[in-house]
């Protein structure tokens, strides 16, 4: 009897949830870009790299910087096609020039996504996507994934509509711009722990973003940890983001942050083993209900356990042999 794949059964009539690496590492300068790419070659495609045109380019050097980003993405060192780029915001004079430079034919073949910062509304996002599609289609590419930074009042107000856009695959919380937009009404301590997990206006924003992403099968990406020396703080932030707020991805701004984020956002080995066993039993039963360790499971729980395997795969964890036909 031929086994049906989980994606054929568990998400009928719906798009299956997006699955991308759990860590998004930002690099702005040429030196740090090369270091990040070398580290990705060493660790494998377990984290994404976002080459930064917005904060990485010095004033007056935007065009040359965008050309550097495009060349690195198109280059041979991009072994896994898991490098994206953050462009300037839609109101910036360099926005469309960034898009035109990066969306060339050679780069598009290797480009993982474009990240769009500082949107203030659904209209800003749709405008950005229209411009991206205009240049991408000229070079034979359709539906380039778009990541959107939610860091303004307007973007938060439209977050569910933004998450619903088919081309949007990830929403990232820009905590520092968001706090600054309150002009002192939120204290600076809310940009970092523990305040970032306790201040009501900040936690509301995090929860709205996460809920919108999960409602539409997209990936919520947690804000940066500015602490770069104490990896325990990074690990604790990532754990809280995942366990308390439902985030399945997190920014990194220093190479030392990558491994703590990967570990914190990966499922436990015991959970992965259990998920593989349950799904193997479900597949053998043609996705009907089964019992496992005295508990009943059906398609509702199968969807949960399938996402566990997807997270494990995206984190580079070793997978049980039984999971081979499930992924």
mmCIF file of C-alpha atoms in Angstrom:
data_model
loop_
_atom_site.group_PDB
_atom_site.id
_atom_site.type_symbol
_atom_site.label_atom_id
_atom_site.label_comp_id
_atom_site.label_asym_id
_atom_site.label_seq_id
_atom_site.Cartn_x
_atom_site.Cartn_y
_atom_site.Cartn_z
ATOM 1 C CA UNK A 1 0.000 0.000 0.000
ATOM 2 C CA UNK A 2 1.389 3.409 -0.977
ATOM 3 C CA UNK A 3 1.775 5.821 1.924
ATOM 4 C CA UNK A 4 0.414 9.357 1.538
ATOM 5 C CA UNK A 5 2.737 12.193 2.535
ATOM 6 C CA UNK A 6 1.624 14.313 5.528
ATOM 7 C CA UNK A 7 1.431 17.478 3.419
ATOM 8 C CA UNK A 8 -1.164 15.771 1.192
ATOM 9 C CA UNK A 9 -3.377 14.821 4.119
ATOM 10 C CA UNK A 10 -2.933 17.184 7.034
ATOM 11 C CA UNK A 11 -3.327 20.519 5.255
ATOM 12 C CA UNK A 12 -6.062 19.820 2.727
ATOM 13 C CA UNK A 13 -7.601 23.077 1.567
ATOM 14 C CA UNK A 14 -4.921 25.090 3.375
ATOM 15 C CA UNK A 15 -1.371 26.159 2.721
ATOM 16 C CA UNK A 16 1.021 24.193 4.879
ATOM 17 C CA UNK A 17 2.925 26.407 7.345
ATOM 18 C CA UNK A 18 6.140 28.030 6.163
ATOM 19 C CA UNK A 19 9.278 26.259 7.399
ATOM 20 C CA UNK A 20 12.555 28.197 7.326
ATOM 21 C CA UNK A 21 15.667 28.205 9.565
ATOM 22 C CA UNK A 22 15.045 29.371 13.136
ATOM 23 C CA UNK A 23 17.855 31.943 13.223
ATOM 24 C CA UNK A 24 18.176 35.038 11.044
ATOM 25 C CA UNK A 25 21.689 36.496 11.246
ATOM 26 C CA UNK A 26 22.139 40.108 10.143
ATOM 27 C CA UNK A 27 25.403 41.360 8.633
ATOM 28 C CA UNK A 28 26.020 44.901 7.384
ATOM 29 C CA UNK A 29 29.697 45.516 6.635
ATOM 30 C CA UNK A 30 31.621 43.682 3.919
ATOM 31 C CA UNK A 31 33.919 42.111 6.511
ATOM 32 C CA UNK A 32 31.020 40.762 8.580
ATOM 33 C CA UNK A 33 29.192 39.551 5.479
ATOM 34 C CA UNK A 34 32.155 37.396 4.460
ATOM 35 C CA UNK A 35 32.533 36.081 8.036
ATOM 36 C CA UNK A 36 28.841 35.192 8.216
ATOM 37 C CA UNK A 37 28.924 33.345 4.907
ATOM 38 C CA UNK A 38 32.010 31.390 6.024
ATOM 39 C CA UNK A 39 30.210 30.421 9.245
ATOM 40 C CA UNK A 40 27.158 29.269 7.302
ATOM 41 C CA UNK A 41 29.429 27.087 5.172
ATOM 42 C CA UNK A 42 30.815 25.565 8.381
ATOM 43 C CA UNK A 43 27.511 24.987 10.230
ATOM 44 C CA UNK A 44 25.294 24.310 7.227
ATOM 45 C CA UNK A 45 21.949 25.899 6.257
ATOM 46 C CA UNK A 46 20.683 25.926 9.843
ATOM 47 C CA UNK A 47 20.574 29.723 9.933
ATOM 48 C CA UNK A 48 19.750 32.375 7.368
ATOM 49 C CA UNK A 49 21.907 35.395 6.627
ATOM 50 C CA UNK A 50 20.337 38.782 5.910
ATOM 51 C CA UNK A 51 22.782 41.122 4.183
ATOM 52 C CA UNK A 52 21.794 44.610 5.263
ATOM 53 C CA UNK A 53 21.408 47.491 2.825
ATOM 54 C CA UNK A 54 19.385 49.628 5.242
ATOM 55 C CA UNK A 55 21.832 50.037 8.129
ATOM 56 C CA UNK A 56 24.878 48.543 6.410
ATOM 57 C CA UNK A 57 25.399 51.203 3.749
ATOM 58 C CA UNK A 58 27.077 54.486 4.603
ATOM 59 C CA UNK A 59 25.413 57.672 3.313
ATOM 60 C CA UNK A 60 26.208 58.196 -0.348
ATOM 61 C CA UNK A 61 27.431 54.622 -0.774
ATOM 62 C CA UNK A 62 24.057 52.924 -1.063
ATOM 63 C CA UNK A 63 24.352 51.859 -4.700
ATOM 64 C CA UNK A 64 27.810 50.314 -4.302
ATOM 65 C CA UNK A 65 26.660 48.519 -1.153
ATOM 66 C CA UNK A 66 23.609 47.057 -2.899
ATOM 67 C CA UNK A 67 25.845 45.848 -5.740
ATOM 68 C CA UNK A 68 28.119 44.155 -3.186
ATOM 69 C CA UNK A 69 25.122 42.446 -1.579
ATOM 70 C CA UNK A 70 23.875 41.247 -4.973
ATOM 71 C CA UNK A 71 27.307 39.912 -5.923
ATOM 72 C CA UNK A 72 27.722 37.991 -2.658
ATOM 73 C CA UNK A 73 24.299 36.381 -2.997
ATOM 74 C CA UNK A 74 25.017 35.393 -6.596
ATOM 75 C CA UNK A 75 28.518 34.150 -5.745
ATOM 76 C CA UNK A 76 29.816 30.615 -5.346
ATOM 77 C CA UNK A 77 30.173 30.987 -1.562
ATOM 78 C CA UNK A 78 26.388 31.065 -1.234
ATOM 79 C CA UNK A 79 26.232 27.271 -1.122
ATOM 80 C CA UNK A 80 22.753 26.776 0.326
ATOM 81 C CA UNK A 81 20.698 29.625 -1.204
ATOM 82 C CA UNK A 82 19.740 30.736 2.312
ATOM 83 C CA UNK A 83 20.935 34.341 2.084
ATOM 84 C CA UNK A 84 18.490 37.229 1.871
ATOM 85 C CA UNK A 85 18.797 41.003 1.923
ATOM 86 C CA UNK A 86 17.209 43.859 3.823
ATOM 87 C CA UNK A 87 16.520 46.777 1.501
ATOM 88 C CA UNK A 88 15.721 50.400 2.340
ATOM 89 C CA UNK A 89 12.153 51.296 3.312
ATOM 90 C CA UNK A 90 9.545 52.231 0.711
ATOM 91 C CA UNK A 91 9.859 55.984 1.401
ATOM 92 C CA UNK A 92 13.657 56.019 0.999
ATOM 93 C CA UNK A 93 15.109 57.358 -2.278
ATOM 94 C CA UNK A 94 17.190 54.183 -2.619
ATOM 95 C CA UNK A 95 14.321 51.723 -2.154
ATOM 96 C CA UNK A 96 13.605 50.918 -5.790
ATOM 97 C CA UNK A 97 17.268 51.133 -6.758
ATOM 98 C CA UNK A 98 18.053 48.481 -4.109
ATOM 99 C CA UNK A 99 15.332 46.263 -5.571
ATOM 100 C CA UNK A 100 16.511 46.763 -9.142
ATOM 101 C CA UNK A 101 20.134 45.974 -8.276
ATOM 102 C CA UNK A 102 19.430 42.911 -6.139
ATOM 103 C CA UNK A 103 16.679 41.504 -8.356
ATOM 104 C CA UNK A 104 19.003 40.883 -11.283
ATOM 105 C CA UNK A 105 18.855 37.556 -13.095
ATOM 106 C CA UNK A 106 21.985 36.040 -11.498
ATOM 107 C CA UNK A 107 21.109 37.043 -7.928
ATOM 108 C CA UNK A 108 17.452 36.035 -8.107
ATOM 109 C CA UNK A 109 18.430 32.412 -8.727
ATOM 110 C CA UNK A 110 20.128 32.345 -5.324
ATOM 111 C CA UNK A 111 18.167 34.926 -3.289
ATOM 112 C CA UNK A 112 16.214 33.480 -0.336
ATOM 113 C CA UNK A 113 14.047 36.565 0.370
ATOM 114 C CA UNK A 114 13.925 40.338 0.611
ATOM 115 C CA UNK A 115 13.245 41.985 3.983
ATOM 116 C CA UNK A 116 11.293 45.253 3.953
ATOM 117 C CA UNK A 117 11.708 47.547 6.990
ATOM 118 C CA UNK A 118 9.668 50.368 8.530
ATOM 119 C CA UNK A 119 6.399 49.776 6.727
ATOM 120 C CA UNK A 120 3.583 51.856 8.162
ATOM 121 C CA UNK A 121 0.566 50.080 6.677
ATOM 122 C CA UNK A 122 -0.741 47.247 4.553
ATOM 123 C CA UNK A 123 -0.552 49.670 1.612
ATOM 124 C CA UNK A 124 3.203 50.099 2.158
ATOM 125 C CA UNK A 125 3.694 46.336 2.047
ATOM 126 C CA UNK A 126 1.621 45.861 -1.089
ATOM 127 C CA UNK A 127 3.493 48.723 -2.763
ATOM 128 C CA UNK A 128 6.827 47.129 -1.834
ATOM 129 C CA UNK A 129 5.697 43.743 -3.164
ATOM 130 C CA UNK A 130 4.484 45.334 -6.406
ATOM 131 C CA UNK A 131 7.886 46.943 -6.990
ATOM 132 C CA UNK A 132 9.724 43.725 -6.073
ATOM 133 C CA UNK A 133 7.525 41.710 -8.441
ATOM 134 C CA UNK A 134 7.981 44.226 -11.255
ATOM 135 C CA UNK A 135 11.764 43.802 -11.186
ATOM 136 C CA UNK A 136 11.742 40.085 -10.372
ATOM 137 C CA UNK A 137 9.392 39.227 -13.236
ATOM 138 C CA UNK A 138 11.589 41.128 -15.676
ATOM 139 C CA UNK A 139 14.259 38.581 -14.815
ATOM 140 C CA UNK A 140 12.080 35.494 -14.912
ATOM 141 C CA UNK A 141 11.285 35.089 -11.209
ATOM 142 C CA UNK A 142 7.846 34.939 -9.608
ATOM 143 C CA UNK A 143 6.701 35.082 -5.997
ATOM 144 C CA UNK A 144 9.984 35.961 -4.311
ATOM 145 C CA UNK A 145 9.460 35.499 -0.544
ATOM 146 C CA UNK A 146 9.130 38.767 1.363
ATOM 147 C CA UNK A 147 9.902 39.318 5.051
ATOM 148 C CA UNK A 148 8.329 42.339 6.721
ATOM 149 C CA UNK A 149 9.607 44.198 9.768
ATOM 150 C CA UNK A 150 6.817 45.253 12.112
ATOM 151 C CA UNK A 151 8.146 48.271 13.995
ATOM 152 C CA UNK A 152 5.562 51.049 13.639
ATOM 153 C CA UNK A 153 2.076 51.706 15.026
ATOM 154 C CA UNK A 154 0.551 51.458 11.555
ATOM 155 C CA UNK A 155 2.171 48.146 10.716
ATOM 156 C CA UNK A 156 1.015 46.658 14.020
ATOM 157 C CA UNK A 157 -2.541 47.865 13.361
ATOM 158 C CA UNK A 158 -2.503 46.059 9.982
ATOM 159 C CA UNK A 159 -0.496 43.030 11.106
ATOM 160 C CA UNK A 160 -3.146 40.381 10.398
ATOM 161 C CA UNK A 161 -3.760 41.720 6.896
ATOM 162 C CA UNK A 162 -0.016 41.841 6.245
ATOM 163 C CA UNK A 163 0.460 38.269 7.450
ATOM 164 C CA UNK A 164 -2.360 37.154 5.142
ATOM 165 C CA UNK A 165 -0.522 38.291 1.989
ATOM 166 C CA UNK A 166 0.543 35.105 0.159
ATOM 167 C CA UNK A 167 4.045 36.344 -0.699
ATOM 168 C CA UNK A 168 4.853 37.334 2.887
ATOM 169 C CA UNK A 169 6.569 34.418 4.627
ATOM 170 C CA UNK A 170 7.898 36.013 7.834
ATOM 171 C CA UNK A 171 7.154 38.959 10.140
ATOM 172 C CA UNK A 172 9.973 40.301 12.327
ATOM 173 C CA UNK A 173 9.502 42.508 15.380
ATOM 174 C CA UNK A 174 11.677 45.621 15.404
ATOM 175 C CA UNK A 175 11.586 46.381 19.092
ATOM 176 C CA UNK A 176 13.882 49.404 19.212
ATOM 177 C CA UNK A 177 12.033 51.380 16.550
ATOM 178 C CA UNK A 178 8.723 50.329 18.103
ATOM 179 C CA UNK A 179 9.695 51.547 21.581
ATOM 180 C CA UNK A 180 11.168 54.763 20.146
ATOM 181 C CA UNK A 181 7.889 55.429 18.313
ATOM 182 C CA UNK A 182 6.248 55.947 21.726
ATOM 183 C CA UNK A 183 8.429 59.017 22.414
ATOM 184 C CA UNK A 184 9.311 58.100 25.981
ATOM 185 C CA UNK A 185 5.975 56.611 27.005
ATOM 186 C CA UNK A 186 7.680 53.205 27.074
ATOM 187 C CA UNK A 187 10.930 53.242 29.100
ATOM 188 C CA UNK A 188 14.206 52.350 27.401
ATOM 189 C CA UNK A 189 14.497 49.277 29.612
ATOM 190 C CA UNK A 190 11.682 47.697 27.600
ATOM 191 C CA UNK A 191 14.097 47.290 24.679
ATOM 192 C CA UNK A 192 15.914 44.541 26.584
ATOM 193 C CA UNK A 193 15.266 41.891 29.195
ATOM 194 C CA UNK A 194 13.463 41.626 31.495
ATOM 195 C CA UNK A 195 11.389 44.650 30.453
ATOM 196 C CA UNK A 196 10.829 43.445 26.901
ATOM 197 C CA UNK A 197 8.878 40.484 28.276
ATOM 198 C CA UNK A 198 6.878 42.380 30.889
ATOM 199 C CA UNK A 199 5.931 45.827 29.566
ATOM 200 C CA UNK A 200 2.277 45.578 28.452
ATOM 201 C CA UNK A 201 2.611 47.617 25.246
ATOM 202 C CA UNK A 202 5.641 45.616 24.112
ATOM 203 C CA UNK A 203 4.180 42.232 25.034
ATOM 204 C CA UNK A 204 0.939 43.171 23.263
ATOM 205 C CA UNK A 205 2.906 43.912 20.081
ATOM 206 C CA UNK A 206 4.811 40.639 20.312
ATOM 207 C CA UNK A 207 1.648 38.639 20.852
ATOM 208 C CA UNK A 208 -0.221 40.361 17.990
ATOM 209 C CA UNK A 209 2.629 39.605 15.579
ATOM 210 C CA UNK A 210 2.941 35.998 16.696
ATOM 211 C CA UNK A 211 -0.813 35.401 16.587
ATOM 212 C CA UNK A 212 -1.104 36.919 13.105
ATOM 213 C CA UNK A 213 1.699 34.720 11.801
ATOM 214 C CA UNK A 214 0.268 31.514 13.228
ATOM 215 C CA UNK A 215 -3.213 32.354 11.931
ATOM 216 C CA UNK A 216 -1.839 32.475 8.385
ATOM 217 C CA UNK A 217 0.911 29.836 8.523
ATOM 218 C CA UNK A 218 3.771 32.353 8.525
ATOM 219 C CA UNK A 219 6.909 32.609 10.663
ATOM 220 C CA UNK A 220 7.150 35.089 13.579
ATOM 221 C CA UNK A 221 10.735 36.261 14.096
ATOM 222 C CA UNK A 222 11.685 37.692 17.494
ATOM 223 C CA UNK A 223 13.675 40.870 17.935
ATOM 224 C CA UNK A 224 17.397 41.083 18.600
ATOM 225 C CA UNK A 225 19.162 40.715 21.919
ATOM 226 C CA UNK A 226 21.630 43.589 22.152
ATOM 227 C CA UNK A 227 23.775 41.673 24.674
ATOM 228 C CA UNK A 228 26.584 40.095 22.630
ATOM 229 C CA UNK A 229 28.994 38.897 25.328
ATOM 230 C CA UNK A 230 26.749 36.908 27.665
ATOM 231 C CA UNK A 231 25.275 34.070 25.629
ATOM 232 C CA UNK A 232 23.158 32.977 28.611
ATOM 233 C CA UNK A 233 21.085 36.135 28.173
ATOM 234 C CA UNK A 234 20.649 35.362 24.475
ATOM 235 C CA UNK A 235 19.572 31.794 25.279
ATOM 236 C CA UNK A 236 17.115 32.979 27.945
ATOM 237 C CA UNK A 237 15.598 35.553 25.601
ATOM 238 C CA UNK A 238 15.184 32.941 22.866
ATOM 239 C CA UNK A 239 13.603 30.475 25.305
ATOM 240 C CA UNK A 240 11.116 33.048 26.574
ATOM 241 C CA UNK A 241 10.313 34.170 23.039
ATOM 242 C CA UNK A 242 9.525 30.590 22.060
ATOM 243 C CA UNK A 243 7.832 29.299 25.199
ATOM 244 C CA UNK A 244 5.838 32.379 26.245
ATOM 245 C CA UNK A 245 5.188 34.192 22.967
ATOM 246 C CA UNK A 246 5.174 31.480 20.292
ATOM 247 C CA UNK A 247 8.115 32.759 18.234
ATOM 248 C CA UNK A 248 9.781 30.187 15.997
ATOM 249 C CA UNK A 249 12.633 32.347 14.673
ATOM 250 C CA UNK A 250 14.923 35.028 16.101
ATOM 251 C CA UNK A 251 17.373 37.643 14.869
ATOM 252 C CA UNK A 252 21.082 37.366 15.561
ATOM 253 C CA UNK A 253 23.443 40.337 15.342
ATOM 254 C CA UNK A 254 26.650 38.578 16.433
ATOM 255 C CA UNK A 255 28.041 35.148 15.460
ATOM 256 C CA UNK A 256 28.145 34.111 19.129
ATOM 257 C CA UNK A 257 24.352 34.469 19.299
ATOM 258 C CA UNK A 258 23.632 31.916 16.579
ATOM 259 C CA UNK A 259 24.212 28.656 18.473
ATOM 260 C CA UNK A 260 22.251 29.686 21.614
ATOM 261 C CA UNK A 261 19.320 30.680 19.392
ATOM 262 C CA UNK A 262 19.477 27.404 17.458
ATOM 263 C CA UNK A 263 19.496 25.379 20.667
ATOM 264 C CA UNK A 264 16.693 27.346 22.318
ATOM 265 C CA UNK A 265 14.334 27.216 19.339
ATOM 266 C CA UNK A 266 14.942 23.580 18.424
ATOM 267 C CA UNK A 267 12.569 20.945 19.846
ATOM 268 C CA UNK A 268 13.898 18.489 22.422
ATOM 269 C CA UNK A 269 15.320 15.217 21.097
ATOM 270 C CA UNK A 270 12.715 13.214 23.033
ATOM 271 C CA UNK A 271 9.936 15.272 21.439
ATOM 272 C CA UNK A 272 11.373 14.676 17.962
ATOM 273 C CA UNK A 273 11.555 10.930 18.575
ATOM 274 C CA UNK A 274 7.969 10.863 19.855
ATOM 275 C CA UNK A 275 6.767 12.898 16.851
ATOM 276 C CA UNK A 276 8.452 10.520 14.398
ATOM 277 C CA UNK A 277 6.940 7.464 16.086
ATOM 278 C CA UNK A 278 3.435 8.915 16.191
ATOM 279 C CA UNK A 279 3.529 10.057 12.569
ATOM 280 C CA UNK A 280 4.975 6.758 11.358
ATOM 281 C CA UNK A 281 2.074 4.982 13.067
ATOM 282 C CA UNK A 282 -0.393 7.448 11.580
ATOM 283 C CA UNK A 283 1.003 6.988 8.096
ATOM 284 C CA UNK A 284 0.755 3.205 8.448
ATOM 285 C CA UNK A 285 -2.894 3.679 9.445
ATOM 286 C CA UNK A 286 -3.524 5.881 6.386
ATOM 287 C CA UNK A 287 -3.848 8.880 8.741
ATOM 288 C CA UNK A 288 -6.748 7.476 10.699
ATOM 289 C CA UNK A 289 -6.788 7.676 14.543
ATOM 290 C CA UNK A 290 -4.183 5.645 16.433
ATOM 291 C CA UNK A 291 -3.160 4.968 20.011
ATOM 292 C CA UNK A 292 0.367 5.690 21.164
ATOM 293 C CA UNK A 293 1.481 5.025 24.741
ATOM 294 C CA UNK A 294 -2.137 4.771 25.809
ATOM 295 C CA UNK A 295 -3.215 8.083 24.240
ATOM 296 C CA UNK A 296 -5.446 8.674 21.238
ATOM 297 C CA UNK A 297 -4.088 10.727 18.334
ATOM 298 C CA UNK A 298 -5.770 11.991 15.182
ATOM 299 C CA UNK A 299 -5.148 14.552 12.474
ATOM 300 C CA UNK A 300 -5.291 17.480 14.882
ATOM 301 C CA UNK A 301 -2.333 16.169 16.881
ATOM 302 C CA UNK A 302 -0.630 14.872 13.715
ATOM 303 C CA UNK A 303 -0.364 18.458 12.466
ATOM 304 C CA UNK A 304 1.329 19.444 15.713
ATOM 305 C CA UNK A 305 3.849 16.608 15.578
ATOM 306 C CA UNK A 306 4.592 17.225 11.907
ATOM 307 C CA UNK A 307 5.594 20.796 12.748
ATOM 308 C CA UNK A 308 7.911 19.407 15.427
ATOM 309 C CA UNK A 309 9.738 17.407 12.748
ATOM 310 C CA UNK A 310 9.866 20.446 10.475
ATOM 311 C CA UNK A 311 11.422 22.546 13.255
ATOM 312 C CA UNK A 312 13.955 19.808 13.980
ATOM 313 C CA UNK A 313 14.920 19.611 10.326
ATOM 314 C CA UNK A 314 15.249 23.407 10.036
ATOM 315 C CA UNK A 315 17.479 23.429 13.131
ATOM 316 C CA UNK A 316 19.838 20.794 11.730
ATOM 317 C CA UNK A 317 18.993 18.232 14.398
ATOM 318 C CA UNK A 318 19.660 14.532 13.759
ATOM 319 C CA UNK A 319 16.368 12.914 12.739
ATOM 320 C CA UNK A 320 15.122 9.368 13.416
ATOM 321 C CA UNK A 321 15.281 7.013 10.429
ATOM 322 C CA UNK A 322 11.514 6.622 10.606
ATOM 323 C CA UNK A 323 11.064 10.287 9.698
ATOM 324 C CA UNK A 324 12.509 9.884 6.220
ATOM 325 C CA UNK A 325 9.166 9.491 4.413
ATOM 326 C CA UNK A 326 7.483 12.121 6.571
ATOM 327 C CA UNK A 327 9.466 15.203 5.599
#
